């Protein structure tokens, strides 16, 4: 049923976006059509990843999901950078971090916790994630913010480039650690893998759909970005609110759908990997890649967020680390994360 | 013996406060009389709660203690709000958080740790408390502080109201979680409940004394608030020092007495519940209720603390979370908490 | 082989420093000669401590190492204070904290982790360290920074003196806790002490060498301090970079050598004790002693770091606490710490 809904969104939405782009429909209409299409496409990306995950295990599956989920975001962000809207890119990175950590993880904990009293996931994976969350959000994002106060903007950019390279290098080293040298430690704690589960699609079909959906998302995203200016003037929404809330929800739809589905099936290892893994990928790969890409764009982007953005990410990271470090979750922890998202949402709306 | 002392404070102190209020004694005298009476009344509140706790178990007992302890504070604060002294209310909320987290918990750990080498308490309760401490102090208090920098005061108030509602809702959901859906998880780790303990008072008598003492406290508190102005001019104490240190120590006397008594009896679950539970109640219930109440008062109160207040609360929360997350305590951890209180006390005195 | 290298540094370097001081060699030459001599002397201090550690166990051994390692720093700092360069003293304290927490511990985790898949150390020691790291860096260093914003410099100094006394008192109480009342808890988790290990030097010889090396370091340090001004003008290095990176690396050479050696031998308890224990000693003993000593110096020193220094220390502490609290390490955790050091190094260089 959900699948049918996504199918309609894609097979009705995408053609309409194409038509609309050609004959110049109103921004308002185009905004809703592109959002709907992207959400529908995210559904396909989610299902393809799920099929792959059954074949390749929860960790690689989660990684694939995070990667293709973030591919959508990376594409939207590059188009936004091309349009010179650096502020929206930083805001959407923030929104992606907040959305994954608080909304996706919160709803997963909550939905799973309604059905199961207590859900477990790998403590080792949780600790690995905590360490990198602190590294990325609290070290790598805070240092340029504080140091840039008394720096020239040229030096701030140099610092950002240096940090970007360190982040990407450590992210790759982390993959090597998780998938090669310490693979066994990250074994799943989910119920004894019955592995009688049959993937919906074959491996080949899944990869094909992933690639195709990603390309279409890229096209639709470009249409979406063009409507942002209108949103600002029409609704009085700030760049910050558009980036942090709207772009983040649309851009992370795939993660939302997959993570919650997995949580309800009591596969918390996959859920956590999607939500937190996706956050880490945004912070340690997407963000630094965008810094480097921006050097070839009209306006280069330093890794300096606004103070509200940075503080929201830091507090979200501390909350998630504290709630997940014991490798257990329940509905109240999910509600706590969601409540934090709500508070920040109100804050960004009023800002 | 201690009980006799409290009896004298109440049965001599309260009548004198009444007389003094009628024939206008000096502020200095009234300050000492009201403080003494409140401390004595807190002793009665403490004993009544203890009796109830024996009947209803450590968790409900701790909750009752925290609630009636904070009732005193809520009453003092409403009278202070009525007098328009918003700054003192925020300061006394800060003081209550710091006093409970650092002084009450610190002295409990220390006093218990002198007698027992290592004391244990529920790890699950500790983690629940940690999560909400981060949520309340680090998310819900920090966001309005940072976001309000560039906001109009009207929007800051709107944000505060939104956050207040979220805080109260999550606090109530937390009670539902602890007392209904996940009751078993919070089972006590104290020595195998011999339950041969006989409560001092019957359930009926305890509740009667609780109600009566709370009403009298309300009256005395009003007298106390009137003396604050004098303290400022006479001793050169700032609003901040009066609120953070004086009001907090007087207003939390009940928690102090009960928590330390319980720690020496090696009932650390009750001690921690009183100290940290009381903090959470202040942060997630008393503070937001005061924000909402202030809307009907001469001067409305936003949830924006001064920077020293906020930073003191954040650092105190981080310290307590780190020391208590393992479900164990010893005298040195108690001393560390007390040392932190001392440092902040010096700071607020000099400010 | 390494030992021979240190011997050459000392027996060639120290005489040259003496000659150079008498006949006024260039600052540049004197800078390199004194650095080399100090590194060589640190090697001797390290070996003497190691011999003592075999006799007295990992905890006392680590403490001795930290103490004599920090003796070097204390001496350099007193000479720097005498020269009135308060900024460099605070910077070198920062550098010592960052160097020990990120560089020494990071390289230990990494070097040990290359050889062993997972290394273990005492969880109790890790928790004890975490608590004090938060107390020292996050409470005791942050409070004067934030409170001093609206304080007169006289009051800031009073606050610093108060905090210094509390820090020293708690540090001593901590030693009493670790070495007397709770000695058993900190038992080593290293491989079943075979204790067939033979110390390189006797106890007497070790102590003699420690004392002698410390005295010589004091002399050489005075020569080193005189060259700092030249470094600033010649290389355009700021006080901050000299203090945080150069002085810290030279001044902590002893800890570096010992900690990594121990990690490769899978004696992680000693490694962690050297790195984190040394940090705590700097923060809770060296820094407050310097505040008190500065009262008799031309320019008194408040415990107020620059914002970049403070933020770097806070984030480093949070990262280390998170990575070490489980009592396990691996190469990737080491790399993460090193990456954080790299980011901060770039930051301080550009500042």
PDB file of N, CA and C in Angstrom, chain A residues 224-293:
ATOM      1  N   UNK A 224      13.517  22.121  -7.691  1.00  0.00           N
ATOM      2  CA  UNK A 224      13.150  22.475  -6.324  1.00  0.00           C
ATOM      3  C   UNK A 224      13.902  23.720  -5.852  1.00  0.00           C
ATOM      4  N   UNK A 225      15.211  23.726  -6.100  1.00  0.00           N
ATOM      5  CA  UNK A 225      16.045  24.831  -5.620  1.00  0.00           C
ATOM      6  C   UNK A 225      15.535  26.170  -6.143  1.00  0.00           C
ATOM      7  N   UNK A 226      15.047  26.160  -7.419  1.00  0.00           N
ATOM      8  CA  UNK A 226      14.585  27.414  -8.013  1.00  0.00           C
ATOM      9  C   UNK A 226      13.388  28.000  -7.284  1.00  0.00           C
ATOM     10  N   UNK A 227      12.682  27.157  -6.495  1.00  0.00           N
ATOM     11  CA  UNK A 227      11.472  27.662  -5.843  1.00  0.00           C
ATOM     12  C   UNK A 227      11.749  28.258  -4.468  1.00  0.00           C
ATOM     13  N   UNK A 228      13.009  28.116  -4.000  1.00  0.00           N
ATOM     14  CA  UNK A 228      13.301  28.551  -2.627  1.00  0.00           C
ATOM     15  C   UNK A 228      13.076  30.037  -2.416  1.00  0.00           C
ATOM     16  N   UNK A 229      13.471  30.821  -3.427  1.00  0.00           N
ATOM     17  CA  UNK A 229      13.363  32.267  -3.287  1.00  0.00           C
ATOM     18  C   UNK A 229      11.912  32.671  -3.021  1.00  0.00           C
ATOM     19  N   UNK A 230      11.012  32.007  -3.778  1.00  0.00           N
ATOM     20  CA  UNK A 230       9.586  32.276  -3.628  1.00  0.00           C
ATOM     21  C   UNK A 230       9.116  31.972  -2.209  1.00  0.00           C
ATOM     22  N   UNK A 231       9.588  30.815  -1.654  1.00  0.00           N
ATOM     23  CA  UNK A 231       9.168  30.425  -0.307  1.00  0.00           C
ATOM     24  C   UNK A 231       9.480  31.527   0.699  1.00  0.00           C
ATOM     25  N   UNK A 232      10.682  32.089   0.533  1.00  0.00           N
ATOM     26  CA  UNK A 232      11.105  33.149   1.446  1.00  0.00           C
ATOM     27  C   UNK A 232      10.154  34.327   1.401  1.00  0.00           C
ATOM     28  N   UNK A 233       9.876  34.807   0.171  1.00  0.00           N
ATOM     29  CA  UNK A 233       9.063  36.018   0.068  1.00  0.00           C
ATOM     30  C   UNK A 233       7.589  35.739   0.369  1.00  0.00           C
ATOM     31  N   UNK A 234       7.089  34.564  -0.050  1.00  0.00           N
ATOM     32  CA  UNK A 234       5.662  34.276   0.094  1.00  0.00           C
ATOM     33  C   UNK A 234       5.266  33.977   1.532  1.00  0.00           C
ATOM     34  N   UNK A 235       6.007  33.048   2.174  1.00  0.00           N
ATOM     35  CA  UNK A 235       5.631  32.635   3.526  1.00  0.00           C
ATOM     36  C   UNK A 235       6.402  33.382   4.617  1.00  0.00           C
ATOM     37  N   UNK A 236       7.377  34.177   4.209  1.00  0.00           N
ATOM     38  CA  UNK A 236       8.201  34.831   5.212  1.00  0.00           C
ATOM     39  C   UNK A 236       9.114  33.848   5.926  1.00  0.00           C
ATOM     40  N   UNK A 237       9.333  32.687   5.290  1.00  0.00           N
ATOM     41  CA  UNK A 237      10.264  31.734   5.906  1.00  0.00           C
ATOM     42  C   UNK A 237      11.681  32.203   5.653  1.00  0.00           C
ATOM     43  N   UNK A 238      12.543  32.028   6.641  1.00  0.00           N
ATOM     44  CA  UNK A 238      13.939  32.415   6.479  1.00  0.00           C
ATOM     45  C   UNK A 238      14.700  31.315   5.768  1.00  0.00           C
ATOM     46  N   UNK A 239      15.856  31.674   5.181  1.00  0.00           N
ATOM     47  CA  UNK A 239      16.784  30.695   4.585  1.00  0.00           C
ATOM     48  C   UNK A 239      17.019  29.559   5.559  1.00  0.00           C
ATOM     49  N   UNK A 240      17.178  29.932   6.856  1.00  0.00           N
ATOM     50  CA  UNK A 240      17.498  28.962   7.887  1.00  0.00           C
ATOM     51  C   UNK A 240      16.390  27.932   8.028  1.00  0.00           C
ATOM     52  N   UNK A 241      15.139  28.403   8.064  1.00  0.00           N
ATOM     53  CA  UNK A 241      14.029  27.483   8.248  1.00  0.00           C
ATOM     54  C   UNK A 241      13.852  26.591   7.023  1.00  0.00           C
ATOM     55  N   UNK A 242      13.975  27.184   5.843  1.00  0.00           N
ATOM     56  CA  UNK A 242      13.875  26.389   4.612  1.00  0.00           C
ATOM     57  C   UNK A 242      14.929  25.294   4.605  1.00  0.00           C
ATOM     58  N   UNK A 243      16.181  25.700   4.917  1.00  0.00           N
ATOM     59  CA  UNK A 243      17.274  24.731   4.869  1.00  0.00           C
ATOM     60  C   UNK A 243      17.156  23.684   5.957  1.00  0.00           C
ATOM     61  N   UNK A 244      16.960  24.142   7.197  1.00  0.00           N
ATOM     62  CA  UNK A 244      17.025  23.224   8.327  1.00  0.00           C
ATOM     63  C   UNK A 244      15.824  22.288   8.356  1.00  0.00           C
ATOM     64  N   UNK A 245      14.645  22.800   8.044  1.00  0.00           N
ATOM     65  CA  UNK A 245      13.459  21.951   8.187  1.00  0.00           C
ATOM     66  C   UNK A 245      12.982  21.381   6.843  1.00  0.00           C
ATOM     67  N   UNK A 246      12.680  22.261   5.868  1.00  0.00           N
ATOM     68  CA  UNK A 246      12.081  21.796   4.608  1.00  0.00           C
ATOM     69  C   UNK A 246      13.028  20.903   3.801  1.00  0.00           C
ATOM     70  N   UNK A 247      14.206  21.439   3.440  1.00  0.00           N
ATOM     71  CA  UNK A 247      15.144  20.666   2.631  1.00  0.00           C
ATOM     72  C   UNK A 247      15.525  19.376   3.350  1.00  0.00           C
ATOM     73  N   UNK A 248      15.691  19.463   4.682  1.00  0.00           N
ATOM     74  CA  UNK A 248      16.132  18.290   5.433  1.00  0.00           C
ATOM     75  C   UNK A 248      15.073  17.198   5.412  1.00  0.00           C
ATOM     76  N   UNK A 249      13.801  17.579   5.573  1.00  0.00           N
ATOM     77  CA  UNK A 249      12.751  16.551   5.585  1.00  0.00           C
ATOM     78  C   UNK A 249      12.606  15.926   4.199  1.00  0.00           C
ATOM     79  N   UNK A 250      12.569  16.772   3.176  1.00  0.00           N
ATOM     80  CA  UNK A 250      12.444  16.240   1.820  1.00  0.00           C
ATOM     81  C   UNK A 250      13.668  15.409   1.452  1.00  0.00           C
ATOM     82  N   UNK A 251      14.847  15.963   1.740  1.00  0.00           N
ATOM     83  CA  UNK A 251      16.087  15.304   1.331  1.00  0.00           C
ATOM     84  C   UNK A 251      16.364  14.017   2.081  1.00  0.00           C
ATOM     85  N   UNK A 252      15.777  13.849   3.249  1.00  0.00           N
ATOM     86  CA  UNK A 252      16.049  12.642   4.029  1.00  0.00           C
ATOM     87  C   UNK A 252      14.875  11.681   4.078  1.00  0.00           C
ATOM     88  N   UNK A 253      13.924  11.857   3.151  1.00  0.00           N
ATOM     89  CA  UNK A 253      12.729  11.011   3.173  1.00  0.00           C
ATOM     90  C   UNK A 253      13.080   9.529   3.099  1.00  0.00           C
ATOM     91  N   UNK A 254      14.101   9.214   2.291  1.00  0.00           N
ATOM     92  CA  UNK A 254      14.482   7.808   2.139  1.00  0.00           C
ATOM     93  C   UNK A 254      14.899   7.210   3.474  1.00  0.00           C
ATOM     94  N   UNK A 255      15.759   7.920   4.197  1.00  0.00           N
ATOM     95  CA  UNK A 255      16.202   7.431   5.498  1.00  0.00           C
ATOM     96  C   UNK A 255      15.009   7.261   6.438  1.00  0.00           C
ATOM     97  N   UNK A 256      14.105   8.245   6.428  1.00  0.00           N
ATOM     98  CA  UNK A 256      12.945   8.169   7.312  1.00  0.00           C
ATOM     99  C   UNK A 256      12.190   6.867   7.116  1.00  0.00           C
ATOM    100  N   UNK A 257      11.816   6.628   5.865  1.00  0.00           N
ATOM    101  CA  UNK A 257      10.991   5.465   5.567  1.00  0.00           C
ATOM    102  C   UNK A 257      11.705   4.178   5.972  1.00  0.00           C
ATOM    103  N   UNK A 258      12.966   4.017   5.527  1.00  0.00           N
ATOM    104  CA  UNK A 258      13.672   2.767   5.801  1.00  0.00           C
ATOM    105  C   UNK A 258      13.896   2.555   7.294  1.00  0.00           C
ATOM    106  N   UNK A 259      14.344   3.610   7.998  1.00  0.00           N
ATOM    107  CA  UNK A 259      14.719   3.434   9.402  1.00  0.00           C
ATOM    108  C   UNK A 259      13.522   3.011  10.230  1.00  0.00           C
ATOM    109  N   UNK A 260      12.375   3.651   9.997  1.00  0.00           N
ATOM    110  CA  UNK A 260      11.204   3.331  10.803  1.00  0.00           C
ATOM    111  C   UNK A 260      10.686   1.935  10.471  1.00  0.00           C
ATOM    112  N   UNK A 261      10.684   1.590   9.172  1.00  0.00           N
ATOM    113  CA  UNK A 261      10.282   0.235   8.776  1.00  0.00           C
ATOM    114  C   UNK A 261      11.113  -0.812   9.503  1.00  0.00           C
ATOM    115  N   UNK A 262      12.423  -0.592   9.546  1.00  0.00           N
ATOM    116  CA  UNK A 262      13.322  -1.556  10.180  1.00  0.00           C
ATOM    117  C   UNK A 262      13.077  -1.639  11.682  1.00  0.00           C
ATOM    118  N   UNK A 263      12.818  -0.479  12.298  1.00  0.00           N
ATOM    119  CA  UNK A 263      12.607  -0.459  13.744  1.00  0.00           C
ATOM    120  C   UNK A 263      11.376  -1.277  14.115  1.00  0.00           C
ATOM    121  N   UNK A 264      10.322  -1.145  13.325  1.00  0.00           N
ATOM    122  CA  UNK A 264       9.095  -1.870  13.626  1.00  0.00           C
ATOM    123  C   UNK A 264       9.306  -3.374  13.464  1.00  0.00           C
ATOM    124  N   UNK A 265      10.268  -3.739  12.583  1.00  0.00           N
ATOM    125  CA  UNK A 265      10.625  -5.168  12.429  1.00  0.00           C
ATOM    126  C   UNK A 265      11.653  -5.599  13.473  1.00  0.00           C
ATOM    127  N   UNK A 266      11.943  -4.722  14.448  1.00  0.00           N
ATOM    128  CA  UNK A 266      12.913  -4.985  15.518  1.00  0.00           C
ATOM    129  C   UNK A 266      14.340  -5.170  15.015  1.00  0.00           C
ATOM    130  N   UNK A 267      14.638  -4.621  13.843  1.00  0.00           N
ATOM    131  CA  UNK A 267      16.019  -4.638  13.356  1.00  0.00           C
ATOM    132  C   UNK A 267      16.675  -3.303  13.689  1.00  0.00           C
ATOM    133  N   UNK A 268      16.915  -3.093  14.990  1.00  0.00           N
ATOM    134  CA  UNK A 268      17.417  -1.796  15.424  1.00  0.00           C
ATOM    135  C   UNK A 268      18.820  -1.503  14.918  1.00  0.00           C
ATOM    136  N   UNK A 269      19.634  -2.559  14.684  1.00  0.00           N
ATOM    137  CA  UNK A 269      20.977  -2.297  14.173  1.00  0.00           C
ATOM    138  C   UNK A 269      20.928  -1.557  12.854  1.00  0.00           C
ATOM    139  N   UNK A 270      19.986  -1.970  11.985  1.00  0.00           N
ATOM    140  CA  UNK A 270      19.873  -1.283  10.697  1.00  0.00           C
ATOM    141  C   UNK A 270      19.349   0.135  10.902  1.00  0.00           C
ATOM    142  N   UNK A 271      18.323   0.285  11.742  1.00  0.00           N
ATOM    143  CA  UNK A 271      17.753   1.611  12.005  1.00  0.00           C
ATOM    144  C   UNK A 271      18.818   2.595  12.474  1.00  0.00           C
ATOM    145  N   UNK A 272      19.580   2.180  13.507  1.00  0.00           N
ATOM    146  CA  UNK A 272      20.606   3.062  14.058  1.00  0.00           C
ATOM    147  C   UNK A 272      21.653   3.371  13.003  1.00  0.00           C
ATOM    148  N   UNK A 273      22.029   2.346  12.240  1.00  0.00           N
ATOM    149  CA  UNK A 273      23.041   2.557  11.219  1.00  0.00           C
ATOM    150  C   UNK A 273      22.560   3.572  10.188  1.00  0.00           C
ATOM    151  N   UNK A 274      21.278   3.478   9.815  1.00  0.00           N
ATOM    152  CA  UNK A 274      20.752   4.442   8.844  1.00  0.00           C
ATOM    153  C   UNK A 274      20.766   5.844   9.424  1.00  0.00           C
ATOM    154  N   UNK A 275      20.214   5.996  10.628  1.00  0.00           N
ATOM    155  CA  UNK A 275      20.061   7.334  11.193  1.00  0.00           C
ATOM    156  C   UNK A 275      21.407   7.940  11.579  1.00  0.00           C
ATOM    157  N   UNK A 276      22.155   7.249  12.443  1.00  0.00           N
ATOM    158  CA  UNK A 276      23.425   7.827  12.904  1.00  0.00           C
ATOM    159  C   UNK A 276      24.482   7.719  11.820  1.00  0.00           C
ATOM    160  N   UNK A 277      24.504   6.586  11.111  1.00  0.00           N
ATOM    161  CA  UNK A 277      25.458   6.439  10.024  1.00  0.00           C
ATOM    162  C   UNK A 277      25.272   7.529   8.981  1.00  0.00           C
ATOM    163  N   UNK A 278      24.014   7.857   8.689  1.00  0.00           N
ATOM    164  CA  UNK A 278      23.748   8.895   7.714  1.00  0.00           C
ATOM    165  C   UNK A 278      24.246  10.254   8.214  1.00  0.00           C
ATOM    166  N   UNK A 279      24.030  10.513   9.522  1.00  0.00           N
ATOM    167  CA  UNK A 279      24.535  11.751  10.107  1.00  0.00           C
ATOM    168  C   UNK A 279      26.039  11.862   9.946  1.00  0.00           C
ATOM    169  N   UNK A 280      26.731  10.769  10.293  1.00  0.00           N
ATOM    170  CA  UNK A 280      28.190  10.796  10.206  1.00  0.00           C
ATOM    171  C   UNK A 280      28.637  11.007   8.775  1.00  0.00           C
ATOM    172  N   UNK A 281      27.907  10.400   7.828  1.00  0.00           N
ATOM    173  CA  UNK A 281      28.282  10.576   6.435  1.00  0.00           C
ATOM    174  C   UNK A 281      28.099  12.025   5.996  1.00  0.00           C
ATOM    175  N   UNK A 282      27.009  12.626   6.465  1.00  0.00           N
ATOM    176  CA  UNK A 282      26.801  14.034   6.135  1.00  0.00           C
ATOM    177  C   UNK A 282      27.915  14.887   6.726  1.00  0.00           C
ATOM    178  N   UNK A 283      28.230  14.633   8.004  1.00  0.00           N
ATOM    179  CA  UNK A 283      29.189  15.495   8.684  1.00  0.00           C
ATOM    180  C   UNK A 283      30.619  15.256   8.222  1.00  0.00           C
ATOM    181  N   UNK A 284      30.960  13.983   7.931  1.00  0.00           N
ATOM    182  CA  UNK A 284      32.351  13.655   7.646  1.00  0.00           C
ATOM    183  C   UNK A 284      32.638  13.458   6.171  1.00  0.00           C
ATOM    184  N   UNK A 285      31.595  13.422   5.338  1.00  0.00           N
ATOM    185  CA  UNK A 285      31.859  13.237   3.919  1.00  0.00           C
ATOM    186  C   UNK A 285      31.152  14.290   3.069  1.00  0.00           C
ATOM    187  N   UNK A 286      29.827  14.379   3.193  1.00  0.00           N
ATOM    188  CA  UNK A 286      29.092  15.329   2.356  1.00  0.00           C
ATOM    189  C   UNK A 286      29.553  16.770   2.627  1.00  0.00           C
ATOM    190  N   UNK A 287      29.578  17.153   3.917  1.00  0.00           N
ATOM    191  CA  UNK A 287      29.956  18.532   4.245  1.00  0.00           C
ATOM    192  C   UNK A 287      31.362  18.873   3.754  1.00  0.00           C
ATOM    193  N   UNK A 288      32.393  18.055   4.082  1.00  0.00           N
ATOM    194  CA  UNK A 288      33.730  18.425   3.596  1.00  0.00           C
ATOM    195  C   UNK A 288      33.845  18.382   2.072  1.00  0.00           C
ATOM    196  N   UNK A 289      33.159  17.430   1.408  1.00  0.00           N
ATOM    197  CA  UNK A 289      33.196  17.408  -0.054  1.00  0.00           C
ATOM    198  C   UNK A 289      32.612  18.706  -0.602  1.00  0.00           C
ATOM    199  N   UNK A 290      31.530  19.183   0.012  1.00  0.00           N
ATOM    200  CA  UNK A 290      30.936  20.440  -0.455  1.00  0.00           C
ATOM    201  C   UNK A 290      31.883  21.614  -0.255  1.00  0.00           C
ATOM    202  N   UNK A 291      32.632  21.615   0.853  1.00  0.00           N
ATOM    203  CA  UNK A 291      33.628  22.672   1.055  1.00  0.00           C
ATOM    204  C   UNK A 291      34.621  22.664  -0.096  1.00  0.00           C
ATOM    205  N   UNK A 292      35.111  21.475  -0.457  1.00  0.00           N
ATOM    206  CA  UNK A 292      36.103  21.387  -1.538  1.00  0.00           C
ATOM    207  C   UNK A 292      35.478  21.724  -2.887  1.00  0.00           C
ATOM    208  N   UNK A 293      34.252  21.235  -3.144  1.00  0.00           N
ATOM    209  CA  UNK A 293      33.564  21.542  -4.401  1.00  0.00           C
ATOM    210  C   UNK A 293      33.338  23.052  -4.538  1.00  0.00           C
TER     211      UNK A 293
END
